[in-house]
């Protein structure tokens, strides 16, 4: 980490904008394999990529993160728990002082796994839930997924786990359920985490139907202000700060500055929501590994250059929203120095209208399965590390098939 002494919050922000010697945290997608096919999945997960990092390579990444003194890693996917070495890698990270936060749909978070999580303070888990009712949630995540998530949450609560979370991607269909989400969390001793919907992965195809309408953005902002300190958002909603009061967080795009993404095959991207060649900095299987990419890649160096604000620089609210989300702009066809497509002052809508009908940039590889969404019951049989079937380890006789398919 940089050892520069900072005297004010603004100086600290400037440090972050110039980039740090190591990321504060990073997102690591262990696999693209997933038993679900959520319609907004940022990585278009479903099928396992046979090139994904093996156990030894994954441990080598953890060794490197330890040397860099990375605070923690956000593990996701896909569904990371379908990897046969998942807990082995979690234990290895903890033993090497790299904290683990992982996201799961709960499919393998049984009572035994919940007790394991409750026994350590160095592992944090968040259960994905995109509706406070089965009707809303399962329309996005697949039939039966609401029940599975609630069971996982109840297992954690029963085991006495602390600091576990409910993770919600806010859409126009669930924004009216914010109080209900909060109650679901409070009733189980969990914390609520809200995340912004981005037009990434399969979300590129559903963003127009799911992203918040202007009036709903104001509802969300007011709710977040009213519940400041009670919910987590990361920096998901810094574009809403132009309404007035800044929301908690850095309130800037941390891509390539304080955060990045490692995907299952070792590709390193500037942002977890920007899986596209435009934001690919390198592959950690190359000489120099992750450290070289983080400190020397041309892409990350360019992102750390002072930002002019482009078309937003003349706006009185640029100091608050910093121009919004890079990924949201890119995947809707807007220039990176232009307004966020969900700019609360309406400039994004104007910019999109001016573009007219264009071919928007497409996300990277699609790992979707051309089968119905499923919620499957795990088997107790071990899964070979080389298994390429994303449904390996699940009981084909215990299948709930959704009316949705992709």
Coordinates of C-alpha atoms in Angstrom, one line a residue, residues 51-344:
X51 CA -9.2 -23.4 -18.8
X52 CA -10.0 -22.2 -15.3
X53 CA -7.2 -21.9 -12.8
X54 CA -6.5 -25.2 -11.0
X55 CA -6.0 -25.6 -7.3
X56 CA -2.3 -25.0 -7.4
X57 CA -2.6 -21.9 -9.6
X58 CA -5.3 -20.5 -7.3
X59 CA -3.1 -21.0 -4.3
X60 CA -0.3 -19.2 -6.1
X61 CA -2.6 -16.3 -6.6
X62 CA -3.4 -16.2 -2.9
X63 CA 0.3 -16.3 -2.1
X64 CA 0.8 -13.2 -4.3
X65 CA -2.1 -11.4 -2.6
X66 CA -0.6 -12.1 0.7
X67 CA 2.7 -10.6 -0.4
X68 CA 0.9 -7.5 -1.6
X69 CA -1.0 -7.3 1.7
X70 CA -4.4 -7.3 0.0
X71 CA -7.0 -6.9 2.8
X72 CA -9.5 -9.3 1.4
X73 CA -10.8 -10.9 -1.7
X74 CA -14.4 -11.0 -2.9
X75 CA -15.0 -14.5 -4.3
X76 CA -17.8 -15.1 -6.7
X77 CA -18.6 -16.7 -10.0
X78 CA -20.6 -18.4 -11.3
X79 CA -21.4 -20.3 -8.1
X80 CA -18.1 -20.6 -6.4
X81 CA -19.1 -23.4 -4.0
X82 CA -19.6 -25.8 -6.9
X83 CA -15.8 -26.0 -7.2
X84 CA -14.6 -29.2 -5.4
X85 CA -11.7 -27.3 -3.9
X86 CA -13.7 -24.3 -2.7
X87 CA -13.3 -24.8 1.0
X88 CA -9.7 -25.8 0.5
X89 CA -9.0 -22.5 -1.2
X90 CA -11.0 -20.6 1.5
X91 CA -8.9 -22.3 4.3
X92 CA -5.7 -21.6 2.4
X93 CA -6.5 -17.9 2.1
X94 CA -7.4 -17.5 5.7
X95 CA -4.2 -19.3 6.7
X96 CA -2.3 -16.8 4.6
X97 CA -4.0 -13.7 6.1
X98 CA -6.2 -12.9 3.1
X99 CA -9.7 -12.3 4.2
X100 CA -12.5 -14.0 2.2
X101 CA -15.9 -12.6 1.4
X102 CA -17.8 -14.9 -0.9
X103 CA -21.2 -14.6 -2.7
X104 CA -23.4 -17.6 -3.2
X105 CA -26.9 -18.5 -4.1
X106 CA -27.0 -20.8 -1.1
X107 CA -27.2 -24.1 -3.0
X108 CA -24.4 -25.7 -1.0
X109 CA -24.7 -23.7 2.2
X110 CA -26.1 -26.5 4.4
X111 CA -26.0 -26.6 8.2
X112 CA -22.4 -28.0 8.2
X113 CA -21.1 -25.2 5.9
X114 CA -23.0 -22.6 8.0
X115 CA -21.3 -23.9 11.2
X116 CA -18.0 -23.8 9.5
X117 CA -18.5 -20.1 8.6
X118 CA -19.8 -19.3 12.1
X119 CA -16.6 -20.7 13.5
X120 CA -14.3 -18.1 11.9
X121 CA -14.3 -14.3 11.8
X122 CA -12.1 -14.2 8.7
X123 CA -14.8 -15.5 6.3
X124 CA -17.8 -13.4 5.3
X125 CA -20.6 -14.7 3.2
X126 CA -23.4 -13.0 1.3
X127 CA -26.5 -14.7 0.0
X128 CA -27.9 -13.4 -3.3
X129 CA -31.5 -12.5 -3.3
X130 CA -33.2 -10.3 -5.8
X131 CA -36.8 -10.2 -4.5
X132 CA -38.2 -10.1 -1.0
X133 CA -40.9 -12.5 -2.3
X134 CA -40.5 -15.7 -4.3
X135 CA -42.5 -14.2 -7.2
X136 CA -40.1 -11.3 -7.7
X137 CA -36.9 -13.1 -6.9
X138 CA -37.6 -16.3 -8.9
X139 CA -38.5 -14.3 -12.0
X140 CA -34.9 -13.2 -12.1
X141 CA -33.0 -16.0 -10.5
X142 CA -35.0 -19.1 -11.3
X143 CA -37.8 -21.1 -9.7
X144 CA -37.0 -22.3 -6.2
X145 CA -34.0 -20.0 -5.7
X146 CA -35.9 -17.9 -3.1
X147 CA -36.5 -20.9 -1.0
X148 CA -32.9 -22.1 -1.3
X149 CA -31.6 -18.6 -0.3
X150 CA -33.8 -18.4 2.7
X151 CA -32.8 -21.8 3.9
X152 CA -29.2 -20.8 3.6
X153 CA -29.8 -17.7 5.6
X154 CA -31.7 -19.6 8.3
X155 CA -28.8 -22.1 8.5
X156 CA -26.4 -19.3 9.1
X157 CA -28.6 -17.7 11.7
X158 CA -29.1 -21.1 13.5
X159 CA -25.4 -21.7 13.5
X160 CA -24.8 -18.3 15.2
X161 CA -22.9 -16.8 12.3
X162 CA -22.4 -13.0 12.5
X163 CA -22.0 -10.3 9.8
X164 CA -23.4 -12.5 7.1
X165 CA -25.3 -10.5 4.4
X166 CA -28.2 -10.5 2.0
X167 CA -27.0 -9.1 -1.3
X168 CA -29.6 -7.5 -3.5
X169 CA -29.2 -6.1 -7.1
X170 CA -31.8 -3.3 -7.1
X171 CA -34.2 -3.3 -10.1
X172 CA -37.4 -1.5 -10.9
X173 CA -39.3 -4.6 -9.8
X174 CA -37.8 -4.9 -6.3
X175 CA -37.1 -1.3 -5.4
X176 CA -40.5 -1.1 -3.7
X177 CA -39.4 -4.0 -1.4
X178 CA -36.4 -2.3 0.3
X179 CA -38.1 -2.3 3.7
X180 CA -39.0 -5.9 3.3
X181 CA -35.4 -6.8 2.4
X182 CA -34.3 -5.0 5.5
X183 CA -36.8 -6.9 7.6
X184 CA -35.6 -10.2 6.1
X185 CA -32.1 -9.3 7.1
X186 CA -32.9 -7.9 10.6
X187 CA -35.0 -11.0 11.5
X188 CA -32.0 -13.2 10.9
X189 CA -29.3 -11.0 12.4
X190 CA -27.9 -10.3 8.9
X191 CA -26.9 -7.1 7.2
X192 CA -28.4 -5.8 3.9
X193 CA -26.2 -5.0 1.0
X194 CA -27.6 -3.2 -2.1
X195 CA -25.9 -3.3 -5.5
X196 CA -26.5 -1.4 -8.6
X197 CA -27.7 -3.2 -11.8
X198 CA -25.2 -2.8 -14.6
X199 CA -25.7 -3.6 -18.3
X200 CA -23.0 -6.2 -18.1
X201 CA -23.1 -9.9 -19.1
X202 CA -26.7 -11.1 -19.5
X203 CA -27.6 -7.8 -17.9
X204 CA -26.8 -6.1 -21.2
X205 CA -29.9 -7.8 -22.6
X206 CA -32.2 -7.1 -19.7
X207 CA -31.0 -3.7 -18.5
X208 CA -33.5 -1.7 -20.5
X209 CA -36.3 -3.7 -18.8
X210 CA -34.8 -3.9 -15.3
X211 CA -32.9 -0.7 -14.5
X212 CA -34.5 1.9 -12.3
X213 CA -36.8 4.5 -13.7
X214 CA -35.9 8.2 -12.8
X215 CA -38.5 8.4 -10.1
X216 CA -37.4 5.1 -8.6
X217 CA -33.8 6.4 -8.4
X218 CA -35.0 9.2 -6.2
X219 CA -36.9 6.7 -4.0
X220 CA -33.8 4.6 -3.6
X221 CA -31.6 7.6 -2.8
X222 CA -34.0 8.9 -0.2
X223 CA -34.2 5.4 1.4
X224 CA -30.4 5.1 1.5
X225 CA -30.1 8.5 3.1
X226 CA -32.8 7.6 5.7
X227 CA -30.9 4.3 6.4
X228 CA -27.4 5.6 6.3
X229 CA -25.1 3.4 8.3
X230 CA -27.7 0.6 8.4
X231 CA -27.1 -0.9 4.9
X232 CA -24.0 -1.5 2.8
X233 CA -23.7 -0.3 -0.8
X234 CA -19.9 -0.1 -1.5
X235 CA -19.7 2.6 -4.1
X236 CA -22.6 1.2 -6.2
X237 CA -24.7 4.3 -6.1
X238 CA -22.3 7.2 -6.1
X239 CA -24.0 8.5 -9.3
X240 CA -27.0 9.3 -7.1
X241 CA -25.0 11.8 -5.0
X242 CA -25.9 14.6 -7.4
X243 CA -29.3 14.6 -5.7
X244 CA -27.6 16.4 -2.8
X245 CA -26.0 14.7 0.1
X246 CA -23.1 12.3 -0.7
X247 CA -23.7 8.7 0.1
X248 CA -21.2 6.7 2.3
X249 CA -18.2 5.5 0.4
X250 CA -15.4 6.8 -1.8
X251 CA -17.9 8.1 -4.3
X252 CA -15.6 7.5 -7.3
X253 CA -15.0 4.8 -9.8
X254 CA -12.3 2.6 -8.3
X255 CA -11.6 0.6 -11.5
X256 CA -7.9 -0.1 -11.8
X257 CA -7.3 2.2 -9.0
X258 CA -8.4 0.4 -5.8
X259 CA -10.3 -2.6 -7.3
X260 CA -10.1 -5.0 -10.2
X261 CA -11.4 -8.5 -11.3
X262 CA -9.6 -11.8 -11.7
X263 CA -11.8 -14.1 -13.9
X264 CA -11.7 -18.0 -13.7
X265 CA -9.0 -18.3 -16.4
X266 CA -6.7 -15.7 -14.9
X267 CA -7.7 -12.7 -17.0
X268 CA -7.5 -9.5 -15.0
X269 CA -10.0 -6.8 -15.8
X270 CA -10.2 -3.2 -14.4
X271 CA -13.7 -3.6 -13.2
X272 CA -15.9 -6.6 -12.1
X273 CA -18.7 -5.1 -14.3
X274 CA -16.6 -4.5 -17.4
X275 CA -15.7 -8.0 -18.7
X276 CA -14.7 -6.9 -22.2
X277 CA -11.4 -6.8 -24.1
X278 CA -11.5 -3.0 -23.8
X279 CA -10.8 -3.4 -20.0
X280 CA -8.6 -6.5 -20.1
X281 CA -5.2 -5.7 -18.5
X282 CA -3.5 -9.0 -18.9
X283 CA -3.5 -12.6 -17.7
X284 CA -1.8 -13.6 -14.5
X285 CA -0.4 -16.8 -16.0
X286 CA 2.0 -14.5 -17.9
X287 CA 5.4 -13.5 -16.6
X288 CA 5.2 -11.2 -13.6
X289 CA 1.8 -12.5 -12.5
X290 CA -0.8 -10.3 -10.9
X291 CA 1.6 -7.9 -9.3
X292 CA 3.1 -6.9 -12.7
X293 CA -0.4 -6.3 -14.2
X294 CA -1.6 -4.2 -11.3
X295 CA 1.5 -2.0 -11.2
X296 CA 2.6 -1.9 -14.8
X297 CA -0.2 -2.5 -17.2
X298 CA -0.9 0.3 -19.7
X299 CA -4.6 0.1 -19.0
X300 CA -4.4 0.6 -15.3
X301 CA -1.9 3.4 -15.8
X302 CA -4.3 5.2 -18.1
X303 CA -7.2 4.9 -15.6
X304 CA -5.0 6.5 -12.9
X305 CA -4.3 9.6 -15.0
X306 CA -6.1 12.7 -13.8
X307 CA -9.7 12.8 -15.2
X308 CA -10.9 15.9 -17.0
X309 CA -14.6 15.1 -16.6
X310 CA -15.2 15.4 -20.3
X311 CA -18.8 16.5 -21.1
X312 CA -19.6 16.4 -17.4
X313 CA -16.9 18.8 -16.3
X314 CA -19.2 21.9 -16.7
X315 CA -22.0 20.3 -14.6
X316 CA -22.3 21.7 -11.1
X317 CA -22.7 18.2 -9.7
X318 CA -19.6 16.6 -11.2
X319 CA -17.8 16.9 -7.9
X320 CA -20.5 14.7 -6.4
X321 CA -21.1 12.0 -8.9
X322 CA -17.7 12.0 -10.7
X323 CA -19.4 11.2 -14.0
X324 CA -20.8 7.9 -12.8
X325 CA -20.1 4.3 -13.7
X326 CA -17.6 3.4 -16.4
X327 CA -19.2 0.1 -17.2
X328 CA -22.7 1.5 -17.3
X329 CA -21.5 4.1 -19.8
X330 CA -19.5 1.7 -22.0
X331 CA -22.2 -1.0 -22.4
X332 CA -24.9 1.5 -23.2
X333 CA -22.7 3.0 -26.0
X334 CA -21.9 6.2 -24.2
X335 CA -18.3 7.7 -24.1
X336 CA -16.4 7.1 -20.9
X337 CA -16.0 10.9 -20.4
X338 CA -19.7 11.4 -20.9
X339 CA -22.6 11.2 -18.5
X340 CA -23.8 8.1 -16.7
X341 CA -26.8 6.6 -18.5
X342 CA -28.8 7.0 -15.2
X343 CA -27.5 10.5 -14.5
X344 CA -30.1 11.9 -12.1

